[in-house]
Amino acid sequence: MAEKDSTTEFLKSAEEAAKAILETVKEDGFIQVFSHLDADGVAAAGVIGKALLRLDAKFRIRITQWVDEKIFAEILSEKPQMIILSDFGSGYINLLNDKLSDFKIAVLDHHQIVGEREKPNIIHVNPHSYGIDGARDISGAGVAYFVAKKIDEENVDLAPIAVVGALGDLQDKYDQRKLGGVNEKIVEDGVNAGLLTVERDLIFFGRETRPIHKTLASTTNPFIPGISGEEDKSLAFLASLDIKPKHGERWRALRDLSDDEKKRLCSALADYLLSKGLHIEVTNLIGHVYTLTREEPWTPIRDAREFAVLLNATGRMEKPSLGVSICMGDRGAALEAANKVLEEYRRTINKYLGWVMEKPERMKEMENIYVVYGESFINEKIVGAISSILATSLPNPEKPLIAYANVEEGGLAKFSARTIDIMTNKGVNLGEVMQVAAEKCLGNGGGHNIAAGAQVPIENVDAFIKVVDELVGKQLRGEKVRS
Ligand code: C5P
Ligand code: C5P
Ligand code: ZN
């Protein structure tokens, strides 16, 4: 399909979902919304929630980590007139066909579709059905945004939230960390509505809220030896460039630098990298920055990437309703509370990292992988973040890492697997490993080649770890892992 046709077809399916929603609201039906707990899922829920609120609809939103029996039980007892699943659902088509064939359902997702064709009671809006790359070109919040816009053109003001969702899912994979594909249309909508600006600038995280030296020191992508992790040295570095870290009593953030100061910083960083023999081009320090122009300076919701981190924190710290309300336009107390949650999230992650490092038996090295035994100490909703962080700083970075935590109710262990880019070139595909290993151990797994997850019964944890170790070994030797 030509690109234009595929987008047109995709938009038609969004329109179909919009019509079904409008019909349900007209009949005064109750709508249950379920959405994924990461930043993109929370943003998607916010977009749908705002659209429904504007229609004066009867609805309720629940944020969960996956689609499971609990959701089905809730639906069967509440008997809603319509169900909306956003940022997940496409991986569960068979289950939806089996369990919910009596309900009107809209699945608004961008994950790979697993399962047979959906029954006619399901309206399935998914870019993959139209040859659009759901991993890179549109997020769950983006799909929800197009449905919202078909409900009412006024919802175009939700474009920045859809941009936040895409950045939360790390979709800025085009040159200089740009959003591309269908995401670009959403960015255009936001810019045309005067709600968003896009600039090429220094890409360091924290540009709106963090003191400059902290921003530099917290940079790990690219990792700058002598600066990453070293606030004192970052301060000295700024001083050597005659860049004042403070304005009066207040620390300055990257946003406060003049163009001239930015230029100085940029070329000094380039020289510095060169002097360390690092072949990082200065263009790698420059990227596309997405700013929500109507938000207050110095808040974490002005920069779209910081906004995404805030949403992620609310989801993972079991306060997703704060994230959803902020996406729906709530500020004031909700934002203040979300800021506290973000601080708490950072503290929790540091606590977990400290815990892992404290005793050698908490992270073991096997033949082909590392294993972190989070058991009941690490929360299952945060184990993914811990896995992501640890995977970039392993003694042998070429060994994939799997971390797990017990899921309190249900007798399951939640695994998160991560590796680095070069390993995928060497044949490692963690999504496949998780899926095959989980299947062997009566669990459920899948994901991307570089980042994947699984849930398995606790009694099978040791067996699962052993199988994963073997399967990674097989992939490295170029053997097939599916029998
Ligand atoms: O559910 P989903 O696809 O959105 O999960 C994405 C997870 O995988 C995030 O934790 C993200 O950090 C990680 N990821 C990654 N590198 C990628 C893609 C995803 O680390 N290229
Ligand atoms: O939960 P975690 O962040 O480790 O998930 C990494 C990736 O694996 C995500 O994209 C998630 O959607 C996917 N995943 C999956 N099936 C599972 C668990 C995770 O596809 N059972
Ligand atoms: Zn998503």
Coordinates of C-alpha atoms and ligand atoms in Angstrom, one line a residue:
M1 CA 0.0 0.0 0.0
A2 CA 1.3 3.5 -0.7
E3 CA 2.0 5.5 2.4
K4 CA -0.8 7.9 1.8
D5 CA -3.4 5.1 1.2
S6 CA -2.3 3.2 4.3
T7 CA -2.7 6.3 6.4
T8 CA -6.1 6.9 4.9
E9 CA -7.2 3.4 5.6
F10 CA -5.8 3.6 9.2
L11 CA -7.8 6.9 9.7
K12 CA -10.9 5.1 8.4
S13 CA -10.6 2.5 11.2
A14 CA -10.1 5.3 13.7
E15 CA -13.3 6.9 12.4
E16 CA -15.2 3.7 12.8
A17 CA -14.1 3.5 16.5
A18 CA -15.1 7.1 17.0
K19 CA -18.6 6.4 15.5
A20 CA -19.1 3.5 17.9
I21 CA -18.1 5.6 20.9
L22 CA -20.4 8.4 19.8
E23 CA -23.3 6.0 19.4
T24 CA -22.7 4.5 22.9
V25 CA -22.7 8.0 24.4
K26 CA -25.8 8.9 22.6
E27 CA -27.6 5.9 24.1
D28 CA -26.2 7.0 27.5
G29 CA -24.2 3.8 27.7
F30 CA -21.4 3.2 30.3
I31 CA -17.9 2.9 28.9
Q32 CA -15.1 1.1 30.6
V33 CA -11.6 2.1 29.5
F34 CA -8.5 -0.1 30.3
S35 CA -5.1 1.2 29.4
H36 CA -1.4 0.1 29.8
L37 CA 0.5 1.4 32.8
D38 CA 3.5 2.9 31.1
A39 CA 3.8 6.5 30.0
D40 CA 2.3 5.9 26.6
G41 CA -0.6 3.9 28.1
V42 CA -1.3 6.7 30.7
A43 CA -1.2 9.3 27.9
A44 CA -3.6 7.2 25.8
A45 CA -6.0 7.0 28.7
G46 CA -5.8 10.7 29.2
V47 CA -6.6 11.4 25.5
I48 CA -9.6 9.1 25.5
G49 CA -10.7 10.3 29.0
K50 CA -10.7 14.0 27.8
A51 CA -12.6 13.2 24.7
L52 CA -15.2 11.3 26.7
L53 CA -15.4 14.0 29.4
R54 CA -16.2 16.6 26.6
L55 CA -19.0 14.4 25.4
D56 CA -20.3 14.2 29.0
A57 CA -20.1 10.4 28.7
K58 CA -20.4 7.9 31.6
F59 CA -17.1 6.2 31.8
R60 CA -14.4 4.9 34.1
I61 CA -10.6 4.4 33.4
R62 CA -8.4 1.7 34.8
I63 CA -4.7 1.4 34.3
T64 CA -3.2 -2.1 34.4
Q65 CA 0.0 -3.9 33.5
W66 CA -1.6 -6.4 31.2
V67 CA -5.0 -7.8 30.1
D68 CA -5.9 -10.6 32.5
E69 CA -8.7 -12.5 34.2
K70 CA -9.2 -9.7 36.7
I71 CA -10.2 -7.4 33.9
F72 CA -12.5 -10.0 32.5
A73 CA -14.1 -10.5 35.9
E74 CA -14.6 -6.8 36.3
I75 CA -16.2 -6.4 32.9
L76 CA -18.5 -9.4 33.5
S77 CA -19.7 -7.9 36.7
E78 CA -20.1 -4.3 35.5
K79 CA -21.6 -5.2 32.1
P80 CA -20.6 -1.9 30.4
Q81 CA -22.2 -1.0 27.1
M82 CA -18.7 -0.5 25.6
I83 CA -15.1 -1.4 26.4
I84 CA -12.1 0.5 25.2
L85 CA -8.6 -1.0 25.4
S86 CA -5.7 1.4 24.7
D87 CA -2.0 0.7 24.3
F88 CA -2.7 -3.0 24.8
G89 CA -5.2 -5.5 23.5
S90 CA -3.8 -6.4 20.1
G91 CA -1.8 -9.2 21.7
Y92 CA -4.9 -10.7 23.2
I93 CA -7.3 -11.0 20.3
N94 CA -8.0 -14.8 20.8
L95 CA -8.7 -14.1 24.5
L96 CA -11.1 -11.2 23.7
N97 CA -12.8 -13.3 21.0
D98 CA -13.3 -16.1 23.6
K99 CA -14.2 -14.2 26.7
L100 CA -16.0 -11.0 25.6
S101 CA -17.9 -11.9 22.5
D102 CA -21.0 -10.3 23.9
F103 CA -19.5 -6.8 24.3
K104 CA -18.9 -3.9 22.0
I105 CA -15.1 -3.4 22.1
A106 CA -12.7 -0.9 20.6
V107 CA -9.0 -1.9 20.7
L108 CA -6.7 1.2 20.1
D109 CA -3.2 -0.2 20.1
H110 CA 0.1 -0.2 18.3
H111 CA 1.7 -3.5 19.5
Q112 CA 2.1 -6.5 17.2
I113 CA -1.1 -8.3 16.6
V114 CA -1.2 -11.8 18.0
G115 CA -4.2 -14.1 17.4
E116 CA -6.7 -14.8 14.7
R117 CA -9.0 -12.3 13.2
E118 CA -11.1 -10.4 15.7
K119 CA -14.9 -11.1 15.8
P120 CA -17.2 -8.4 14.5
N121 CA -18.0 -7.0 18.0
I122 CA -14.4 -5.8 18.1
I123 CA -13.3 -2.6 16.3
H124 CA -9.5 -3.0 16.0
V125 CA -7.5 0.2 15.3
N126 CA -3.9 -0.8 14.8
P127 CA -1.3 0.7 12.5
H128 CA 0.2 -2.8 11.7
S129 CA -3.0 -3.7 9.9
Y130 CA -2.2 -1.0 7.3
G131 CA 1.5 -1.6 7.0
I132 CA 2.4 1.3 9.3
D133 CA 5.3 0.6 11.7
G134 CA 3.7 0.6 15.2
A135 CA 7.0 0.4 17.0
R136 CA 8.3 3.6 15.5
D137 CA 5.7 5.6 13.7
I138 CA 2.8 5.9 16.0
S139 CA 2.2 5.1 19.7
G140 CA -0.9 4.0 21.7
A141 CA -1.6 7.6 22.6
G142 CA -1.3 8.5 18.9
V143 CA -3.9 5.9 18.0
A144 CA -6.2 7.2 20.7
Y145 CA -5.5 10.8 19.5
F146 CA -6.8 10.0 15.9
V147 CA -9.9 8.4 17.4
A148 CA -10.4 11.5 19.6
K149 CA -10.0 13.8 16.6
K150 CA -12.6 11.8 14.7
I151 CA -14.9 12.2 17.7
D152 CA -14.5 16.0 17.6
E153 CA -12.0 18.2 15.8
E154 CA -11.7 20.2 19.1
N155 CA -9.6 17.3 20.5
V156 CA -6.8 18.5 18.3
D157 CA -5.6 20.2 21.5
L158 CA -4.6 16.7 22.8
A159 CA -1.8 16.4 20.1
P160 CA 0.9 17.3 22.7
I161 CA -0.2 14.4 24.9
A162 CA 0.1 12.0 22.0
V163 CA 3.6 13.4 21.4
V164 CA 4.4 12.7 25.0
G165 CA 3.2 9.1 24.6
A166 CA 5.3 8.5 21.5
L167 CA 8.4 9.8 23.3
G168 CA 7.6 7.7 26.3
D169 CA 7.7 4.6 24.1
L170 CA 11.1 5.8 22.7
Q171 CA 9.8 6.3 19.2
D172 CA 12.2 9.2 18.4
K173 CA 14.3 6.9 16.2
Y174 CA 14.6 9.2 13.2
D175 CA 17.7 11.2 12.6
Q176 CA 18.6 13.5 15.5
R177 CA 16.0 11.9 17.7
K178 CA 13.1 13.1 15.7
L179 CA 9.6 11.6 15.6
G180 CA 8.6 10.5 12.1
G181 CA 5.9 8.7 10.2
V182 CA 2.4 9.3 11.4
N183 CA 3.8 10.8 14.6
E184 CA 5.0 13.7 12.5
K185 CA 1.4 14.6 11.6
I186 CA 0.5 14.7 15.3
V187 CA 3.5 17.0 15.9
E188 CA 2.2 19.3 13.0
D189 CA -1.2 19.4 14.6
G190 CA 0.3 20.5 17.9
V191 CA 2.5 23.1 16.3
N192 CA -0.4 24.5 14.1
A193 CA -2.6 24.7 17.2
G194 CA 0.2 26.8 18.9
L195 CA 0.6 24.3 21.7
L196 CA 4.0 22.8 20.7
T197 CA 7.3 23.9 19.4
V198 CA 10.0 21.7 17.9
E199 CA 13.6 22.9 18.0
R200 CA 17.0 21.3 17.4
D201 CA 19.0 21.8 20.5
L202 CA 21.2 20.1 23.1
I203 CA 19.3 16.9 23.8
F204 CA 20.3 16.4 27.5
F205 CA 17.5 15.2 29.7
G206 CA 16.1 17.7 32.3
R207 CA 16.3 20.8 30.1
E208 CA 13.3 22.4 31.9
T209 CA 13.8 21.5 35.5
R210 CA 17.3 20.5 36.4
P211 CA 20.4 22.7 37.2
I212 CA 22.7 22.5 34.2
H213 CA 25.5 20.7 36.0
K214 CA 23.0 18.0 37.1
T215 CA 21.7 17.6 33.6
L216 CA 25.2 17.1 32.3
A217 CA 26.1 14.7 35.1
S218 CA 23.0 12.6 34.7
T219 CA 23.7 12.1 31.0
T220 CA 24.2 8.5 30.1
N221 CA 23.3 8.6 26.4
P222 CA 26.0 9.4 25.3
F223 CA 28.0 8.4 28.3
I224 CA 30.6 11.1 28.9
P225 CA 33.5 9.8 31.0
G226 CA 34.5 12.3 33.7
I227 CA 31.2 14.1 33.4
S228 CA 28.4 11.5 33.5
G229 CA 27.7 10.8 37.2
E230 CA 30.1 13.6 38.3
E231 CA 28.3 16.8 39.4
D232 CA 31.4 18.5 40.8
K233 CA 33.4 18.0 37.6
S234 CA 30.4 19.2 35.6
L235 CA 30.3 22.4 37.6
A236 CA 34.0 22.9 37.0
F237 CA 33.5 22.3 33.3
L238 CA 30.9 25.0 33.2
A239 CA 33.1 27.4 35.1
S240 CA 35.9 26.8 32.6
L241 CA 33.5 27.9 29.9
D242 CA 32.4 31.0 31.9
I243 CA 28.9 29.7 32.0
K244 CA 27.3 30.8 35.3
P245 CA 25.4 27.9 36.9
K246 CA 23.2 30.3 38.9
H247 CA 21.1 33.3 38.3
G248 CA 21.0 35.1 41.6
E249 CA 19.9 32.4 44.1
R250 CA 18.4 30.2 41.5
W251 CA 20.1 27.4 39.6
R252 CA 19.9 27.8 35.8
A253 CA 18.5 25.0 33.6
L254 CA 19.6 24.3 30.0
R255 CA 16.6 26.3 28.9
D256 CA 18.0 29.4 30.5
L257 CA 21.3 29.4 28.4
S258 CA 21.7 32.0 25.7
D259 CA 22.4 30.9 22.2
D260 CA 26.0 31.9 22.6
E261 CA 26.4 29.9 25.8
K262 CA 24.9 26.9 24.2
K263 CA 27.3 27.2 21.3
R264 CA 30.2 27.4 23.7
L265 CA 29.0 24.4 25.7
C266 CA 28.4 22.4 22.6
S267 CA 31.8 22.9 21.0
A268 CA 33.6 22.4 24.4
L269 CA 31.8 19.1 24.8
A270 CA 32.9 18.1 21.3
D271 CA 36.5 19.0 22.0
Y272 CA 36.3 17.2 25.3
L273 CA 34.9 14.0 23.7
L274 CA 37.6 14.2 21.1
S275 CA 40.4 14.6 23.7
K276 CA 39.1 11.4 25.4
G277 CA 39.4 9.6 22.1
L278 CA 35.7 9.1 21.8
H279 CA 34.2 9.0 18.4
I280 CA 30.9 10.7 19.3
E281 CA 30.1 13.3 16.8
V282 CA 28.8 16.6 18.2
T283 CA 25.7 16.1 16.2
N284 CA 24.9 13.2 18.6
L285 CA 24.5 15.8 21.3
I286 CA 21.9 17.7 19.3
G287 CA 18.4 16.4 18.9
H288 CA 14.8 17.4 18.4
V289 CA 13.3 19.0 21.5
Y290 CA 9.5 19.1 21.9
T291 CA 8.2 21.8 24.1
L292 CA 4.6 22.3 25.4
T293 CA 4.5 26.0 25.1
R294 CA 1.5 26.6 27.2
E295 CA 3.0 24.9 30.3
E296 CA 4.8 26.9 33.0
P297 CA 8.6 27.1 32.7
W298 CA 10.4 25.0 35.3
T299 CA 7.7 22.3 35.4
P300 CA 8.4 18.8 34.2
I301 CA 5.4 18.9 31.8
R302 CA 6.9 21.7 29.6
D303 CA 9.5 19.4 28.0
A304 CA 7.7 16.4 26.4
R305 CA 10.4 13.9 27.4
E306 CA 10.3 15.0 31.0
F307 CA 6.5 14.8 30.8
A308 CA 6.7 11.2 29.7
V309 CA 9.0 10.3 32.6
L310 CA 6.5 11.9 35.0
L311 CA 3.7 9.8 33.6
N312 CA 5.8 6.7 33.7
A313 CA 6.4 7.3 37.4
T314 CA 2.7 7.7 38.2
G315 CA 1.9 4.5 36.5
R316 CA 4.7 2.4 38.1
M317 CA 4.2 3.9 41.6
E318 CA 0.5 2.9 41.5
K319 CA -0.7 6.5 41.2
P320 CA -1.8 6.4 37.5
S321 CA -4.9 8.5 38.1
L322 CA -2.6 11.5 38.8
G323 CA -0.9 11.0 35.4
V324 CA -4.3 10.5 33.6
S325 CA -5.8 13.7 35.2
I326 CA -2.7 15.7 34.2
C327 CA -3.1 14.5 30.6
M328 CA -6.8 15.6 30.9
G329 CA -5.8 19.1 31.8
D330 CA -5.6 19.0 35.6
R331 CA -2.8 21.1 37.1
G332 CA -2.4 22.5 40.6
A333 CA -2.7 19.8 43.2
A334 CA -2.5 16.9 40.8
L335 CA 0.8 18.2 39.4
E336 CA 2.2 18.8 42.8
A337 CA 1.3 15.3 43.9
A338 CA 2.7 13.9 40.7
N339 CA 6.0 15.7 41.3
K340 CA 6.2 14.0 44.7
V341 CA 5.5 10.6 43.1
L342 CA 8.4 11.3 40.7
E343 CA 10.8 12.0 43.5
E344 CA 9.6 8.9 45.3
Y345 CA 10.0 6.9 42.1
R346 CA 13.6 8.1 41.8
R347 CA 14.3 7.2 45.4
T348 CA 12.8 3.8 45.0
I349 CA 14.9 3.0 42.0
N350 CA 18.0 4.1 43.8
K351 CA 17.0 2.0 46.8
Y352 CA 16.6 -1.1 44.5
L353 CA 19.9 -0.5 42.7
G354 CA 21.6 -0.2 46.1
W355 CA 19.9 -3.4 47.2
V356 CA 21.1 -5.3 44.2
M357 CA 24.7 -4.2 44.6
E358 CA 24.8 -4.9 48.3
K359 CA 25.1 -8.7 48.2
P360 CA 26.7 -10.7 45.3
E361 CA 24.0 -13.4 45.5
R362 CA 21.4 -10.8 44.3
M363 CA 22.9 -10.7 40.9
K364 CA 24.4 -13.9 39.5
E365 CA 26.4 -14.4 36.4
M366 CA 25.5 -17.5 34.4
E367 CA 27.1 -18.9 31.2
N368 CA 25.2 -16.5 28.9
I369 CA 23.2 -14.1 31.0
Y370 CA 23.0 -12.2 34.3
V371 CA 20.1 -12.8 36.7
V372 CA 18.8 -10.4 39.3
Y373 CA 16.8 -12.0 42.1
G374 CA 14.4 -9.3 43.0
E375 CA 12.0 -11.7 44.6
S376 CA 9.6 -9.9 47.0
F377 CA 12.0 -7.0 47.5
I378 CA 11.6 -5.3 44.1
N379 CA 8.1 -4.3 43.0
E380 CA 7.0 -6.1 39.9
K381 CA 5.9 -2.8 38.3
I382 CA 9.4 -1.3 38.6
V383 CA 11.5 -4.3 37.8
G384 CA 11.5 -3.3 34.1
A385 CA 13.2 0.0 34.9
I386 CA 15.8 -1.7 37.1
S387 CA 16.5 -4.1 34.3
S388 CA 16.9 -1.3 31.8
I389 CA 19.4 0.6 34.1
L390 CA 21.5 -2.4 35.1
A391 CA 21.8 -3.7 31.6
T392 CA 23.9 -0.7 30.5
S393 CA 26.4 -1.0 33.3
L394 CA 27.3 -4.7 33.6
P395 CA 30.8 -6.1 34.0
N396 CA 30.3 -7.9 30.8
P397 CA 27.8 -5.7 28.9
E398 CA 27.4 -8.4 26.2
K399 CA 25.5 -10.7 28.4
P400 CA 21.8 -10.0 28.5
L401 CA 20.2 -9.4 31.9
I402 CA 17.0 -10.8 33.2
A403 CA 15.6 -9.5 36.5
Y404 CA 12.5 -10.8 38.2
A405 CA 10.1 -9.9 41.0
N406 CA 7.3 -11.8 42.6
V407 CA 3.8 -10.7 41.8
E408 CA 2.2 -10.5 45.3
E409 CA -1.1 -12.0 44.3
G410 CA -1.2 -14.8 41.8
G411 CA 1.9 -16.9 42.6
L412 CA 3.7 -15.5 39.5
A413 CA 7.1 -14.0 38.9
K414 CA 7.5 -11.1 36.5
F415 CA 10.7 -11.1 34.4
S416 CA 12.2 -8.2 32.5
A417 CA 15.0 -8.9 30.0
R418 CA 17.2 -6.3 28.5
T419 CA 20.3 -6.2 26.3
I420 CA 22.3 -3.8 24.2
D421 CA 22.0 -3.1 20.4
I422 CA 25.2 -4.9 19.4
M423 CA 23.8 -8.2 20.8
T424 CA 20.8 -8.1 18.6
N425 CA 23.3 -8.0 15.6
K426 CA 24.9 -11.1 17.1
G427 CA 21.7 -13.0 16.9
V428 CA 20.1 -12.3 20.3
N429 CA 16.3 -11.8 20.2
L430 CA 15.0 -11.5 23.8
G431 CA 11.3 -11.3 22.7
E432 CA 11.7 -14.8 21.1
V433 CA 13.6 -16.1 24.2
M434 CA 11.0 -14.9 26.6
Q435 CA 8.2 -16.3 24.5
V436 CA 9.7 -19.7 24.0
A437 CA 11.0 -20.1 27.6
A438 CA 7.7 -18.9 29.1
E439 CA 5.8 -21.3 27.0
K440 CA 8.0 -24.2 28.3
C441 CA 7.4 -23.1 31.9
L442 CA 3.6 -22.5 31.7
G443 CA 4.0 -18.8 31.5
N444 CA 3.5 -16.0 29.0
G445 CA 6.2 -13.9 27.4
G446 CA 7.2 -11.8 24.5
G447 CA 8.4 -8.3 23.5
H448 CA 11.1 -6.7 21.4
N449 CA 14.5 -8.2 20.5
I450 CA 16.3 -5.7 22.9
A451 CA 13.6 -5.5 25.6
A452 CA 11.2 -8.2 26.6
G453 CA 9.3 -9.7 29.5
A454 CA 7.5 -12.7 30.8
Q455 CA 5.3 -13.9 33.7
V456 CA 5.8 -17.4 35.0
P457 CA 4.5 -19.4 38.0
I458 CA 6.9 -18.9 40.9
E459 CA 7.6 -22.6 41.3
N460 CA 9.1 -22.6 37.7
V461 CA 11.4 -19.7 38.2
D462 CA 14.6 -21.7 38.4
A463 CA 13.6 -23.8 35.4
F464 CA 12.8 -20.7 33.5
I465 CA 16.2 -19.1 34.2
K466 CA 18.0 -22.2 33.1
V467 CA 16.0 -22.3 29.8
V468 CA 16.6 -18.6 29.1
D469 CA 20.4 -19.2 29.7
E470 CA 20.3 -22.1 27.2
L471 CA 18.2 -20.3 24.6
V472 CA 20.5 -17.2 24.6
G473 CA 23.5 -19.6 24.1
K474 CA 21.7 -21.2 21.2
Q475 CA 21.0 -17.8 19.5
L476 CA 24.6 -16.8 19.9
R477 CA 25.7 -20.0 18.2
G478 CA 23.2 -19.3 15.4
E479 CA 20.9 -22.2 16.3
K480 CA 17.1 -22.0 16.2
V481 CA 15.4 -21.7 19.6
R482 CA 11.9 -22.9 18.5
S483 CA 11.7 -26.6 18.3
Ligands
C5P1 O1 5.6 -2.1 26.4 P1 6.7 -1.7 25.6 O2 7.0 -1.9 24.2 O3 6.3 -0.2 25.5 O4 7.9 -1.5 26.6 C1 9.0 -0.7 26.3 C2 10.0 -1.1 27.3 O5 11.2 -1.6 26.7 C3 10.5 0.2 28.1 O6 10.9 -0.2 29.4 C4 11.7 0.6 27.3 O7 12.6 1.3 28.1 C5 12.2 -0.7 26.8 N1 12.8 -0.5 25.4 C6 14.2 -0.4 25.3 N2 14.7 -0.2 24.0 C7 13.9 -0.3 22.9 C8 12.5 -0.5 23.0 C9 12.0 -0.6 24.3 O8 14.8 -0.3 26.3 N3 14.5 -0.1 21.7
C5P2 O1 7.6 -5.3 31.2 P1 8.8 -5.0 30.5 O2 9.2 -3.5 30.5 O3 10.0 -5.8 30.8 O4 8.5 -5.3 29.0 C1 9.4 -5.2 27.9 C2 8.6 -5.4 26.6 O5 8.1 -6.7 26.5 C3 7.4 -4.5 26.5 O6 7.3 -4.1 25.2 C4 6.2 -5.4 26.9 O7 5.0 -5.0 26.2 C5 6.7 -6.7 26.3 N1 6.1 -7.9 27.0 C6 5.4 -8.8 26.2 N2 4.8 -9.9 26.9 C7 5.0 -10.1 28.2 C8 5.7 -9.2 28.9 C9 6.3 -8.1 28.3 O8 5.2 -8.6 25.0 N3 4.4 -11.2 28.7
ZN3 ZN 2.8 2.0 23.7

